[in-house]
Coordinates of C-alpha atoms and ligand atoms in Angstrom, one line a residue:
M179 CA 0.0 0.0 0.0
R180 CA 1.4 3.4 -1.0
H181 CA 2.1 5.8 1.8
F182 CA 2.0 9.6 1.5
D183 CA 3.0 12.5 3.8
L184 CA -0.2 14.3 3.0
V185 CA -3.5 13.5 1.2
I186 CA -5.9 16.2 0.1
I187 CA -9.5 15.2 -0.7
G188 CA -11.1 17.7 -3.1
T189 CA -9.6 20.1 -5.6
G190 CA -11.7 23.2 -4.8
S191 CA -10.1 25.3 -2.2
G192 CA -8.0 22.3 -1.0
N193 CA -6.0 22.4 -4.3
S194 CA -4.5 25.8 -3.3
I195 CA -2.7 24.3 -0.3
P196 CA 0.4 22.6 -1.9
D197 CA 2.7 25.3 -3.1
E198 CA 6.5 25.4 -3.4
R199 CA 6.8 25.2 0.4
F200 CA 5.4 21.7 0.2
A201 CA 7.9 20.5 -2.4
H202 CA 9.6 18.2 0.1
L203 CA 6.4 16.3 0.9
N204 CA 5.0 13.4 -1.0
I205 CA 1.4 14.4 -1.7
A206 CA -1.8 12.7 -3.1
I207 CA -4.8 14.7 -4.3
V208 CA -8.1 12.8 -4.8
E209 CA -10.9 14.3 -6.9
K210 CA -14.1 12.6 -7.9
G211 CA -15.4 15.3 -10.3
V212 CA -14.1 18.1 -12.4
F213 CA -10.8 19.6 -11.3
G214 CA -11.1 23.0 -9.5
G215 CA -14.3 22.3 -7.5
T216 CA -17.6 24.2 -7.2
C217 CA -16.6 27.9 -7.3
L218 CA -14.7 27.6 -10.5
N219 CA -16.8 25.1 -12.4
V220 CA -20.4 25.5 -11.3
G221 CA -20.5 28.2 -8.6
C222 CA -19.2 31.7 -8.0
I223 CA -17.3 32.2 -11.2
P224 CA -19.7 31.1 -13.9
T225 CA -22.7 32.5 -12.1
K226 CA -21.2 35.9 -11.8
M227 CA -20.3 35.9 -15.5
F228 CA -23.9 35.1 -16.2
V229 CA -25.1 37.8 -13.7
H230 CA -23.0 40.5 -15.3
T231 CA -24.4 39.5 -18.7
A232 CA -27.9 39.6 -17.2
D233 CA -27.3 43.1 -15.8
Q234 CA -26.4 44.2 -19.4
A235 CA -29.5 42.6 -20.8
A236 CA -31.7 44.3 -18.1
A237 CA -30.1 47.7 -18.7
P238 CA -32.4 48.9 -21.5
A239 CA -35.5 48.3 -19.5
N240 CA -34.0 50.2 -16.5
A241 CA -32.9 53.1 -18.7
K242 CA -36.4 54.1 -19.6
K243 CA -37.0 56.0 -16.4
L244 CA -33.8 58.1 -17.2
G245 CA -35.2 59.1 -20.5
V246 CA -33.2 56.7 -22.6
D247 CA -35.2 54.6 -25.0
A248 CA -33.1 51.5 -25.6
H249 CA -34.2 48.1 -26.7
L250 CA -32.9 44.6 -26.0
D251 CA -32.8 42.9 -29.4
G252 CA -32.0 39.5 -28.2
V253 CA -29.9 37.2 -26.1
R254 CA -27.6 34.7 -27.9
W255 CA -27.7 32.0 -25.2
P256 CA -25.4 29.5 -26.9
E257 CA -22.8 32.2 -27.5
I258 CA -23.0 33.4 -23.9
R259 CA -22.8 29.9 -22.4
D260 CA -19.9 29.0 -24.7
R261 CA -18.0 32.2 -24.0
I262 CA -18.3 31.6 -20.2
F263 CA -17.4 27.9 -20.2
G264 CA -14.9 28.5 -23.0
R265 CA -13.0 30.4 -20.4
I266 CA -13.6 28.2 -17.4
D267 CA -13.1 24.7 -18.8
P268 CA -9.6 25.3 -20.0
I269 CA -8.6 26.7 -16.5
S270 CA -10.0 23.5 -14.9
E271 CA -8.2 21.3 -17.4
G272 CA -5.0 23.3 -17.1
G273 CA -5.1 23.0 -13.3
R274 CA -5.6 19.2 -13.6
R275 CA -2.7 18.8 -16.1
W276 CA -0.4 20.9 -14.0
R277 CA -1.0 18.8 -10.9
A278 CA -1.1 15.5 -12.7
Q279 CA 1.9 16.0 -15.0
D280 CA 4.0 18.9 -13.9
N281 CA 4.1 18.5 -10.1
A282 CA 6.8 15.9 -9.3
N283 CA 5.8 15.4 -5.7
V284 CA 2.0 15.2 -6.4
T285 CA 0.0 12.2 -7.4
V286 CA -3.6 12.8 -8.6
Y287 CA -6.2 10.1 -8.1
E288 CA -9.4 10.6 -10.0
G289 CA -12.0 8.7 -8.0
T290 CA -14.4 9.0 -5.1
A291 CA -12.4 8.8 -1.9
R292 CA -13.7 6.7 1.1
F293 CA -12.0 5.8 4.3
V294 CA -11.6 2.1 4.9
G295 CA -9.6 2.3 8.2
P296 CA -7.6 4.7 10.3
K297 CA -5.9 7.1 8.0
T298 CA -6.4 4.6 5.2
L299 CA -8.2 5.7 2.1
D300 CA -9.8 3.9 -0.8
T301 CA -9.2 6.3 -3.7
G302 CA -12.0 4.9 -5.8
T303 CA -9.4 4.1 -8.5
G304 CA -8.6 0.6 -7.4
E305 CA -5.8 1.8 -5.2
T306 CA -5.9 2.2 -1.4
I307 CA -3.4 4.6 0.2
T308 CA -2.3 5.7 3.7
A309 CA -0.9 9.0 4.9
D310 CA 0.4 10.7 8.0
R311 CA -1.8 13.7 7.5
F312 CA -5.0 14.5 5.6
V313 CA -6.9 17.6 4.5
I314 CA -10.6 16.9 3.9
A315 CA -11.9 19.6 1.5
A316 CA -14.6 17.7 -0.2
G317 CA -17.2 20.5 -0.2
S318 CA -21.0 20.2 -0.5
R319 CA -23.6 19.4 -3.1
P320 CA -27.2 20.4 -3.9
V321 CA -29.9 19.0 -1.6
I322 CA -32.7 17.2 -3.6
P323 CA -36.0 17.8 -1.8
E324 CA -38.5 15.0 -1.1
V325 CA -41.0 15.8 -3.9
A326 CA -42.8 12.7 -5.4
D327 CA -41.6 11.6 -8.8
I328 CA -39.0 14.4 -9.1
E329 CA -36.2 12.1 -10.4
E330 CA -38.5 10.7 -13.1
A331 CA -39.7 14.1 -14.1
G332 CA -36.2 15.4 -14.5
F333 CA -34.8 18.6 -13.0
H334 CA -31.7 20.8 -13.0
T335 CA -29.6 22.0 -10.1
S336 CA -26.9 24.7 -10.2
D337 CA -24.5 22.0 -11.4
T338 CA -26.4 21.7 -14.8
I339 CA -28.6 24.7 -15.4
M340 CA -25.9 26.9 -16.8
R341 CA -25.2 24.4 -19.6
L342 CA -28.7 24.3 -21.0
E343 CA -28.9 23.6 -24.8
R344 CA -31.4 26.4 -25.3
L345 CA -33.0 29.1 -23.3
P346 CA -36.5 27.9 -22.1
Q347 CA -39.6 30.1 -22.4
K348 CA -40.6 29.3 -18.8
M349 CA -38.7 28.1 -15.8
I350 CA -39.8 27.1 -12.3
I351 CA -37.3 27.7 -9.6
L352 CA -37.9 25.8 -6.4
G353 CA -36.2 27.6 -3.5
S354 CA -35.7 31.1 -2.3
G355 CA -32.1 31.5 -1.2
F356 CA -28.9 32.6 -2.9
V357 CA -29.0 30.2 -5.8
A358 CA -32.7 30.7 -6.5
T359 CA -32.6 34.5 -6.5
E360 CA -29.4 34.8 -8.5
F361 CA -30.6 32.5 -11.3
A362 CA -34.1 34.1 -11.2
H363 CA -32.3 37.4 -12.1
V364 CA -30.2 35.8 -14.8
F365 CA -32.9 33.9 -16.6
A366 CA -35.6 36.6 -16.2
S367 CA -33.2 39.2 -17.6
F368 CA -32.7 36.9 -20.6
G369 CA -36.5 36.9 -21.2
V370 CA -37.4 33.7 -19.5
E371 CA -40.7 33.7 -17.5
V372 CA -39.6 32.8 -14.0
T373 CA -41.9 31.3 -11.3
L374 CA -40.2 31.2 -7.9
I375 CA -41.6 28.8 -5.3
A376 CA -40.9 29.6 -1.7
R377 CA -41.9 27.9 1.5
G378 CA -41.9 30.9 3.8
D379 CA -43.4 34.4 3.7
V380 CA -40.3 36.1 2.3
L381 CA -37.5 35.3 -0.1
L382 CA -33.9 35.3 1.3
R383 CA -35.3 34.9 4.8
A384 CA -31.8 34.5 6.5
E385 CA -31.3 38.2 5.7
D386 CA -32.3 41.1 8.0
A387 CA -36.1 41.1 8.0
E388 CA -36.4 44.6 6.4
I389 CA -34.0 43.6 3.7
A390 CA -35.8 40.3 2.9
E391 CA -39.2 42.1 2.9
R392 CA -37.9 44.8 0.5
F393 CA -36.3 42.2 -1.8
T394 CA -39.5 40.1 -1.8
E395 CA -41.6 43.2 -2.8
I396 CA -39.3 44.0 -5.7
A397 CA -39.1 40.3 -6.8
K398 CA -42.9 40.1 -6.9
S399 CA -43.0 43.0 -9.3
K400 CA -40.7 41.1 -11.8
W401 CA -41.2 37.4 -11.3
D402 CA -44.2 35.1 -10.5
V403 CA -43.4 34.6 -6.8
R404 CA -45.5 32.1 -4.9
L405 CA -45.0 32.2 -1.2
H406 CA -46.1 29.7 1.5
R407 CA -46.0 26.8 -1.1
K408 CA -45.0 23.2 -0.6
A409 CA -44.0 21.3 -3.7
V410 CA -45.5 17.8 -3.4
R411 CA -45.2 16.1 -6.8
A412 CA -43.4 16.6 -10.1
E413 CA -44.7 15.4 -13.5
R414 CA -43.3 15.3 -17.0
T415 CA -45.8 15.8 -19.8
G416 CA -44.0 15.8 -23.2
D417 CA -41.7 18.8 -23.3
K418 CA -43.1 20.3 -20.1
I419 CA -42.6 19.8 -16.5
R420 CA -45.4 20.3 -14.0
L421 CA -45.0 20.9 -10.3
H422 CA -47.9 20.2 -8.0
L423 CA -48.0 22.6 -5.0
E424 CA -49.9 23.0 -1.8
G425 CA -50.5 26.6 -0.7
P426 CA -52.8 28.8 1.2
D427 CA -55.6 28.4 -1.4
G428 CA -55.2 24.7 -1.6
A429 CA -53.7 22.7 -4.5
E430 CA -52.3 24.3 -7.6
V431 CA -50.0 23.3 -10.5
V432 CA -47.3 25.3 -12.2
E433 CA -45.9 24.3 -15.6
A434 CA -42.7 25.2 -17.4
D435 CA -40.0 24.0 -19.8
E436 CA -37.4 23.5 -17.0
L437 CA -37.3 23.1 -13.3
L438 CA -34.4 24.3 -11.2
V439 CA -34.0 23.0 -7.7
A440 CA -32.2 25.3 -5.3
V441 CA -33.1 24.4 -1.8
G442 CA -29.7 24.4 -0.1
R443 CA -26.5 22.3 -0.2
K444 CA -25.3 19.5 2.1
P445 CA -21.8 18.5 3.1
N446 CA -20.3 15.6 1.1
T447 CA -19.4 13.7 4.3
D448 CA -21.8 10.8 3.6
L449 CA -19.5 9.8 0.7
L450 CA -16.4 9.5 2.9
D451 CA -17.3 6.9 5.6
L452 CA -15.5 9.1 8.2
G453 CA -16.4 6.8 11.1
K454 CA -13.7 4.4 9.8
T455 CA -11.0 7.0 10.6
G456 CA -12.7 8.4 13.7
V457 CA -13.6 11.9 12.4
A458 CA -16.5 13.3 14.4
L459 CA -19.5 15.1 12.7
H460 CA -22.1 17.7 13.7
A461 CA -25.7 16.7 13.7
D462 CA -26.2 18.4 10.3
G463 CA -23.4 16.2 8.7
R464 CA -20.6 18.8 8.7
I465 CA -17.2 17.7 10.1
E466 CA -16.4 19.1 13.5
V467 CA -13.3 21.2 13.5
D468 CA -11.6 23.4 16.1
E469 CA -10.3 26.9 15.6
F470 CA -7.2 25.5 13.9
Q471 CA -9.3 23.5 11.5
R472 CA -8.3 20.2 13.2
T473 CA -10.8 17.4 13.3
S474 CA -11.3 15.0 16.2
E475 CA -8.6 12.8 14.7
E476 CA -5.0 13.8 15.1
G477 CA -3.3 14.8 11.8
I478 CA -6.7 15.2 9.9
F479 CA -7.8 18.7 9.0
A480 CA -11.0 19.8 7.4
M481 CA -12.0 23.1 5.7
G482 CA -14.5 24.7 3.4
D483 CA -18.1 23.7 2.8
I484 CA -17.6 20.2 4.3
S485 CA -17.0 21.7 7.8
S486 CA -17.8 25.4 7.8
E487 CA -20.9 27.1 9.0
Y488 CA -20.5 29.4 6.0
Q489 CA -20.8 27.9 2.5
L490 CA -18.8 30.8 0.9
K491 CA -15.7 30.8 -1.2
H492 CA -13.9 33.6 0.7
V493 CA -14.4 31.6 3.9
A494 CA -13.1 28.4 2.2
N495 CA -10.1 30.3 0.9
H496 CA -9.4 31.8 4.4
E497 CA -9.6 28.3 6.0
A498 CA -7.3 26.9 3.3
R499 CA -4.7 29.5 4.2
V500 CA -5.0 28.6 7.9
V501 CA -4.7 24.8 7.1
Q502 CA -1.7 25.6 4.8
H503 CA 0.1 27.5 7.6
N504 CA -0.8 24.8 10.3
L505 CA 0.5 22.0 8.1
L506 CA 3.8 23.9 7.6
H507 CA 4.1 25.1 11.2
P508 CA 2.5 22.5 13.6
E509 CA 4.4 24.1 16.5
D510 CA 2.9 27.6 15.8
M511 CA -0.7 27.1 14.6
R512 CA -3.0 29.9 13.5
K513 CA -6.7 30.2 14.2
S514 CA -9.4 30.8 11.6
D515 CA -11.1 34.2 12.0
H516 CA -14.9 33.9 11.6
R517 CA -15.8 37.1 13.4
Y518 CA -17.1 39.2 10.6
V519 CA -17.9 37.1 7.5
P520 CA -19.6 39.1 4.8
A521 CA -21.8 37.7 2.1
A522 CA -23.5 39.1 -1.0
V523 CA -26.4 38.0 -3.1
F524 CA -25.8 38.9 -6.7
S525 CA -29.4 39.2 -7.7
S526 CA -31.2 42.3 -8.7
P527 CA -31.1 44.3 -6.6
Q528 CA -27.9 43.1 -5.0
I529 CA -27.8 42.4 -1.2
A530 CA -24.8 42.5 1.0
S531 CA -24.5 41.8 4.7
V532 CA -22.0 41.4 7.5
G533 CA -22.5 40.8 11.2
L534 CA -25.7 40.6 13.2
T535 CA -29.2 41.2 11.8
E536 CA -31.5 43.3 13.9
E537 CA -33.4 40.1 14.8
Q538 CA -30.2 38.4 15.9
A539 CA -29.1 41.4 18.0
R540 CA -32.6 41.4 19.7
A541 CA -32.5 37.7 20.3
K542 CA -29.1 37.9 21.9
G543 CA -30.3 40.7 24.2
I544 CA -27.6 43.0 23.0
R545 CA -28.2 46.8 23.4
Y546 CA -28.1 48.3 19.9
V547 CA -29.2 51.3 17.8
T548 CA -29.8 51.3 14.0
A549 CA -29.7 53.9 11.2
S550 CA -31.1 53.4 7.7
Q551 CA -30.2 55.5 4.7
A552 CA -31.9 55.3 1.3
Y553 CA -29.9 55.3 -2.0
A554 CA -32.5 57.9 -3.0
S555 CA -31.1 60.3 -0.3
I556 CA -27.5 60.4 -1.7
A557 CA -26.4 62.2 -4.9
Y558 CA -25.5 59.0 -6.8
G559 CA -28.8 57.5 -5.9
W560 CA -30.5 60.5 -7.5
A561 CA -28.4 60.0 -10.6
M562 CA -29.6 56.4 -10.7
E563 CA -33.2 57.4 -9.8
D564 CA -33.1 54.5 -7.3
T565 CA -36.2 54.3 -5.3
T566 CA -35.9 51.0 -3.4
G567 CA -32.3 50.6 -2.1
F568 CA -31.1 51.3 1.4
T569 CA -28.4 50.7 3.9
K570 CA -29.1 49.7 7.5
I571 CA -26.4 49.8 10.1
I572 CA -26.6 48.3 13.6
A573 CA -24.2 49.6 16.3
D574 CA -23.4 49.6 19.9
P575 CA -24.8 52.9 21.2
E576 CA -22.1 53.2 23.9
T577 CA -18.9 52.5 22.0
G578 CA -20.2 53.2 18.5
L579 CA -18.7 49.9 17.3
L580 CA -20.5 48.4 14.4
L581 CA -22.5 45.2 15.1
G582 CA -23.9 44.6 11.6
A583 CA -24.7 46.1 8.2
H584 CA -27.2 45.2 5.6
I585 CA -27.4 46.8 2.1
I586 CA -29.9 46.3 -0.7
G587 CA -29.3 48.2 -3.9
P588 CA -26.8 48.9 -6.7
Q589 CA -23.3 47.5 -6.1
A590 CA -24.2 46.5 -2.5
S591 CA -21.4 43.9 -2.6
S592 CA -18.8 46.6 -3.1
V593 CA -20.4 49.4 -1.0
I594 CA -20.3 47.2 2.1
Q595 CA -16.5 46.5 2.0
P596 CA -15.5 49.6 4.1
I597 CA -17.9 48.4 6.8
V598 CA -16.3 44.9 6.8
Q599 CA -12.9 46.6 7.2
A600 CA -14.2 48.9 10.1
M601 CA -15.6 45.9 11.9
S602 CA -12.6 43.7 11.4
F603 CA -10.2 46.4 12.7
G604 CA -12.5 47.7 15.5
L605 CA -13.2 51.2 14.1
D606 CA -16.1 53.0 15.7
A607 CA -18.9 54.7 13.6
R608 CA -17.8 58.3 14.4
S609 CA -14.1 57.8 13.6
M610 CA -15.1 55.9 10.5
A611 CA -17.4 58.6 9.3
R612 CA -15.3 61.6 10.1
G613 CA -11.7 60.3 10.1
Q614 CA -11.5 60.0 6.4
Y615 CA -12.6 61.6 3.1
W616 CA -15.6 60.0 1.3
I617 CA -15.5 60.6 -2.5
H618 CA -18.3 62.8 -3.6
P619 CA -20.7 62.0 -5.1
A620 CA -20.0 58.2 -5.0
M621 CA -22.1 55.4 -3.7
P622 CA -20.2 54.8 -0.4
E623 CA -21.7 58.2 0.8
I624 CA -24.7 56.1 1.7
V625 CA -22.5 54.4 4.3
E626 CA -21.1 57.8 5.5
N627 CA -24.6 59.2 6.0
A628 CA -25.9 56.1 7.7
L629 CA -23.0 56.2 10.2
L630 CA -23.6 59.9 10.9
S631 CA -27.3 59.3 11.6
L632 CA -26.7 56.5 14.2
P633 CA -28.3 57.7 17.5
L634 CA -25.2 57.0 19.6
D635 CA -25.1 57.8 23.4
Ligands
FAD941 C1 -24.3 28.3 -7.9 C2 -23.4 28.7 -6.8 C3 -22.9 30.0 -6.7 C4 -22.0 30.4 -5.7 N1 -21.6 31.7 -5.7 C5 -20.8 32.1 -4.7 C6 -20.3 33.4 -4.6 O1 -20.7 34.3 -5.5 N2 -19.5 33.8 -3.6 C7 -19.1 32.9 -2.7 O2 -18.4 33.3 -1.8 N3 -19.5 31.6 -2.7 C8 -20.3 31.2 -3.7 N4 -20.7 29.9 -3.8 C9 -20.3 28.9 -2.7 C10 -18.8 28.4 -3.1 O3 -18.8 27.9 -4.4 C11 -18.4 27.3 -2.1 O4 -18.5 27.8 -0.8 C12 -17.0 26.9 -2.3 O5 -16.8 26.6 -3.6 C13 -16.6 25.7 -1.4 O6 -15.3 25.3 -1.6 P1 -14.7 23.9 -1.1 O7 -13.3 23.9 -1.4 O8 -15.1 23.8 0.3 O9 -15.6 22.8 -1.9 P2 -15.6 22.5 -3.4 O10 -15.2 23.6 -4.3 O11 -17.0 22.0 -3.7 O12 -14.6 21.3 -3.7 C14 -14.8 20.1 -3.2 C15 -14.3 19.1 -4.2 O13 -14.3 17.8 -3.6 C16 -14.7 16.8 -4.5 N5 -15.1 15.7 -3.7 C17 -16.2 15.6 -3.0 N6 -16.3 14.4 -2.4 C18 -15.2 13.7 -2.8 C19 -14.8 12.4 -2.5 N7 -15.4 11.6 -1.7 N8 -13.6 12.0 -3.1 C20 -13.0 12.8 -4.0 N9 -13.4 14.1 -4.2 C21 -14.5 14.5 -3.6 C22 -15.8 17.5 -5.3 O14 -15.9 16.9 -6.6 C23 -15.2 18.9 -5.4 O15 -14.4 19.1 -6.6 C24 -21.6 29.4 -4.8 C25 -22.1 28.1 -4.8 C26 -22.9 27.8 -5.8 C27 -23.4 26.3 -5.9
NAD942 N1 -23.4 34.9 -3.8 C1 -23.0 33.9 -3.1 O1 -22.2 34.1 -2.2 C2 -23.6 32.6 -3.2 C3 -24.4 32.3 -4.3 C4 -24.9 31.0 -4.4 C5 -24.7 30.1 -3.4 N2 -24.0 30.4 -2.3 C6 -23.8 29.5 -1.2 O2 -24.4 28.3 -1.5 C7 -25.4 28.0 -0.5 C8 -26.5 27.2 -1.1 O3 -27.3 28.0 -1.8 P1 -28.9 27.7 -1.9 O4 -29.6 28.9 -2.5 O5 -29.1 26.4 -2.5 O6 -29.3 27.6 -0.3 P2 -29.8 28.7 0.7 O7 -29.6 28.1 2.0 O8 -29.3 30.1 0.4 O9 -31.4 28.7 0.4 C9 -32.1 27.6 0.4 C10 -33.6 28.0 0.4 O10 -34.4 26.9 0.1 C11 -35.5 26.9 1.0 N3 -35.9 25.5 1.1 C12 -35.3 24.5 1.7 N4 -36.0 23.3 1.5 C13 -37.0 23.6 0.7 C14 -38.0 22.9 0.1 N5 -38.2 21.5 0.3 N6 -38.9 23.5 -0.7 C15 -38.8 24.8 -1.0 N7 -37.8 25.6 -0.4 C16 -37.0 25.0 0.4 C17 -35.0 27.4 2.2 O11 -36.0 28.0 3.0 C18 -34.0 28.5 1.8 O12 -34.7 29.7 1.6 C19 -25.8 29.3 0.1 O13 -26.3 29.2 1.4 C20 -24.5 30.1 0.0 O14 -23.8 29.9 1.2 C21 -23.5 31.7 -2.2

């Protein structure tokens, strides 16, 4: 049985760990799918390339209120799809080739890894290997909900929807989180009639309640949004797919050309038989790790979606850097920093958030104040004739330290970054607002004004 110094399972963020500082180690990398993982192949990167294209497609309709009569002549789906994947697929293939052929100290196994004993791994290629140390970076995959006949009817997930042969006329999206609302924006902007099916009373319900309510209001004006619905059965009739729902008015059926399922992602731990090597799991299936990304088994680290509370690429990247350091310096380990993890939903409008929501602050019994500022109240908001966007900041009234921030509106994902910086480095609201220049008349003025209107003690 071949023995390695280090085995890495998963080529998403885990693949960034071995650099030239690991040249003295004999390393195996095991990958069951496409090289490069979720973000590169079916996640952040292609979705945002589609989102940017969708923003362009939506621009003519949005320009009308500014007095510009533009018209969207068409969307060349196959060309868009092939442009995007024509860029991504070679990166994945190049990464694979580099690891498999050009890295003298790395052996790539292309199979589904599964533990068969303590630190003993069946690589799914016919070869079983052992190692001193492991990094489990095997990510997550889409949850398939229990809807009768859904497999027979046929559906897409985020793994397949971006490679459609042709643009459908109608699409049903089951779910109301990040994936559902980003793809609703993409496909609706390309002219697809989108029906969004949500269980709760708002979309994006993990967001601050005021933000989720505002987003839901806007979404209802653009898409067919059905709230309080449970999908019970799917059915294929010729070219169409029908989804049977139960809702406040009883049973109903929606019909479309395609169904996209986007109801969350689950960690890939079930594929790994981790009990065989003694790695402990949380009740939700994630691997338990400590602040150094160590699992319950000595020498086995885990990182990214398979262990993290946050299914976000910037978190997986951060944890990969921590694991990298801790593998190289076991006598001087670093901790992961999960204090202020921001996230953005690249839908339309965009949403960005960091820290506590108002509901979380209340539930924790924390004393707080809030201030909200509309895009419509700042100069650039006038320029855009924005009527729906706002920034909400939550702060400690005594110290002025920021507890959370929530933004809905244009470029929210960029506008929030100075707040993430202030929170990370302990800058209070007054110092942040008045201790620096804010470019006039740029969008971050919305943050400056919100900070200034916080009713601090
Ligand atoms: C549609 C979509 C859009 C997203 N957009 C964003 C975004 O805009 N911003 C953001 O921050 N995050 C985004 N994310 C989340 C982000 O993609 C993930 O958080 C991140 O990719 C997780 O990285 P990872 O390294 O933990 O796992 P992955 O990148 O999923 O890598 C895990 C790898 O392990 C392999 N694997 C699994 N099991 C085994 C096994 N048993 N044996 C061998 N190999 C195995 C998998 O095939 C995979 O290649 C998005 C996700 C999706 C689905
Ligand atoms: N821009 C980004 O950073 C980005 C983009 C896409 C995905 N992601 C990451 O990937 C994760 C997964 O995305 P997602 O949208 O699949 O999950 P999500 O957790 O964001 O949302 C899932 C939604 O599905 C709903 N749901 C669950 N079961 C359901 C059912 N049976 N029927 C109907 N609705 C149901 C939930 O109420 C929830 O609103 C996200 O949580 C996020 O961390 C990030």
